[in-house]
Each structure stands twice: as structure tokens, then as C-alpha cells.
Amino acid sequence: EPGDRLSPKGMKGSRKVKAIFIDEKIPVAMRDRWPLVTDDSGTMLWIPGVRRSGIAQPSRHTKRVMMLRFHQSGDVWEDV
């Protein structure tokens, strides 16, 4: 969505997803199809193949994790 933001790991504050895509040279034609992982409240957690959020990082107190894996084949993303 326009204005979506990610708080990149190791960085203070947040950045617009659009700006991250531009910095990482993700082609405009692929941006609408790029997977974005959020929590149930819509907080951006991960842009696969690009950047992780510093939010919700596992710690020694973490009891459960969910593993997601994506594979890019050309301009198509698939969950594996």
C-alpha cells in the first residue's frame, strides 16, 4: 500500500517500502508482486530477498518461531 514502512534491522526509525525498493534497484514492474510479510496488525516484518525488520527479532526468551521461505523464479515468487 502507498506509504507502507519498514523499520530495518540495525537502523533507527523507519523507511518507506518504495524507497527501499528504489535503493535496492527492484524493477517497478516487479514491486506490486513482491511478497511483503507483516504481523496480524499490519506491521511490516520482512521484505524477502531485500530487508528484515528489527521488530520481533528472536531472543533467548523466544519460545516459538515460524519459518517462511520464498523462492524467486524470474519475476514470480513462490513459497517453498
mmCIF file of C-alpha atoms in Angstrom:
data_model
loop_
_atom_site.group_PDB
_atom_site.id
_atom_site.type_symbol
_atom_site.label_atom_id
_atom_site.label_comp_id
_atom_site.label_asym_id
_atom_site.label_seq_id
_atom_site.Cartn_x
_atom_site.Cartn_y
_atom_site.Cartn_z
ATOM 1 C CA GLU A 1 0.000 0.000 0.000
ATOM 2 C CA PRO A 2 1.194 3.563 -0.557
ATOM 3 C CA GLY A 3 3.082 4.775 2.499
ATOM 4 C CA ASP A 4 3.931 1.287 3.851
ATOM 5 C CA ARG A 5 7.004 1.458 6.072
ATOM 6 C CA LEU A 6 9.622 -0.940 7.426
ATOM 7 C CA SER A 7 11.893 -0.409 10.452
ATOM 8 C CA PRO A 8 15.082 -2.015 9.081
ATOM 9 C CA LYS A 9 17.218 -4.101 11.413
ATOM 10 C CA GLY A 10 20.179 -2.089 12.703
ATOM 11 C CA MET A 11 18.619 1.254 11.774
ATOM 12 C CA LYS A 12 16.741 3.822 13.842
ATOM 13 C CA GLY A 13 13.334 4.878 12.587
ATOM 14 C CA SER A 14 11.605 3.541 9.511
ATOM 15 C CA ARG A 15 11.773 3.814 5.723
ATOM 16 C CA LYS A 16 9.093 3.689 3.093
ATOM 17 C CA VAL A 17 8.961 0.374 1.254
ATOM 18 C CA LYS A 18 9.012 2.304 -2.024
ATOM 19 C CA ALA A 19 12.327 3.961 -1.039
ATOM 20 C CA ILE A 20 13.801 0.577 -0.085
ATOM 21 C CA PHE A 21 12.760 -0.871 -3.452
ATOM 22 C CA ILE A 22 14.360 2.096 -5.225
ATOM 23 C CA ASP A 23 17.609 1.776 -3.223
ATOM 24 C CA GLU A 24 17.757 -1.967 -3.930
ATOM 25 C CA LYS A 25 17.003 -1.380 -7.635
ATOM 26 C CA ILE A 26 13.884 -3.589 -7.647
ATOM 27 C CA PRO A 27 12.250 -3.030 -11.061
ATOM 28 C CA VAL A 28 8.985 -1.066 -10.916
ATOM 29 C CA ALA A 29 7.203 -3.863 -12.821
ATOM 30 C CA MET A 30 8.036 -6.352 -10.034
ATOM 31 C CA ARG A 31 7.155 -4.236 -6.987
ATOM 32 C CA ASP A 32 3.410 -4.957 -6.995
ATOM 33 C CA ARG A 33 4.106 -8.706 -6.999
ATOM 34 C CA TRP A 34 6.928 -8.689 -4.424
ATOM 35 C CA PRO A 35 5.931 -10.521 -1.209
ATOM 36 C CA LEU A 36 5.742 -8.488 1.993
ATOM 37 C CA VAL A 37 5.463 -10.212 5.380
ATOM 38 C CA THR A 38 3.520 -8.438 8.130
ATOM 39 C CA ASP A 39 2.196 -9.343 11.552
ATOM 40 C CA ASP A 40 -1.532 -9.503 12.230
ATOM 41 C CA SER A 41 -1.687 -5.757 12.894
ATOM 42 C CA GLY A 42 -0.047 -4.920 9.548
ATOM 43 C CA THR A 43 3.418 -4.076 10.918
ATOM 44 C CA MET A 44 5.973 -4.830 8.209
ATOM 45 C CA LEU A 45 8.404 -7.586 9.309
ATOM 46 C CA TRP A 46 10.230 -8.691 6.179
ATOM 47 C CA ILE A 47 10.706 -7.945 2.502
ATOM 48 C CA PRO A 48 12.025 -11.324 1.272
ATOM 49 C CA GLY A 49 15.348 -11.081 -0.507
ATOM 50 C CA VAL A 50 15.660 -7.412 0.423
ATOM 51 C CA ARG A 51 15.439 -6.406 4.103
ATOM 52 C CA ARG A 52 14.324 -7.629 7.541
ATOM 53 C CA SER A 53 12.721 -5.518 10.206
ATOM 54 C CA GLY A 54 14.360 -5.032 13.591
ATOM 55 C CA ILE A 55 10.928 -5.670 15.131
ATOM 56 C CA ALA A 56 10.115 -9.132 16.514
ATOM 57 C CA GLN A 57 13.673 -10.464 16.429
ATOM 58 C CA PRO A 58 14.118 -13.796 18.230
ATOM 59 C CA SER A 59 15.869 -13.715 21.599
ATOM 60 C CA ARG A 60 16.850 -16.229 24.253
ATOM 61 C CA HIS A 61 13.315 -15.855 25.628
ATOM 62 C CA THR A 62 11.667 -16.794 22.320
ATOM 63 C CA LYS A 63 9.594 -19.951 22.666
ATOM 64 C CA ARG A 64 8.139 -20.319 19.165
ATOM 65 C CA VAL A 65 9.185 -19.200 15.701
ATOM 66 C CA MET A 66 7.654 -19.505 12.263
ATOM 67 C CA MET A 67 9.910 -20.220 9.314
ATOM 68 C CA LEU A 68 8.935 -18.809 5.936
ATOM 69 C CA ARG A 69 10.942 -19.417 2.802
ATOM 70 C CA PHE A 70 10.390 -17.824 -0.588
ATOM 71 C CA HIS A 71 11.985 -18.621 -3.911
ATOM 72 C CA GLN A 72 12.130 -16.219 -6.836
ATOM 73 C CA SER A 73 11.864 -17.760 -10.273
ATOM 74 C CA GLY A 74 12.201 -14.977 -12.843
ATOM 75 C CA ASP A 75 9.646 -12.386 -11.810
ATOM 76 C CA VAL A 76 7.465 -14.865 -9.875
ATOM 77 C CA TRP A 77 7.753 -15.543 -6.124
ATOM 78 C CA GLU A 78 6.720 -18.905 -4.700
ATOM 79 C CA ASP A 79 6.506 -20.077 -1.119
ATOM 80 C CA VAL A 80 8.547 -23.221 -0.572
#
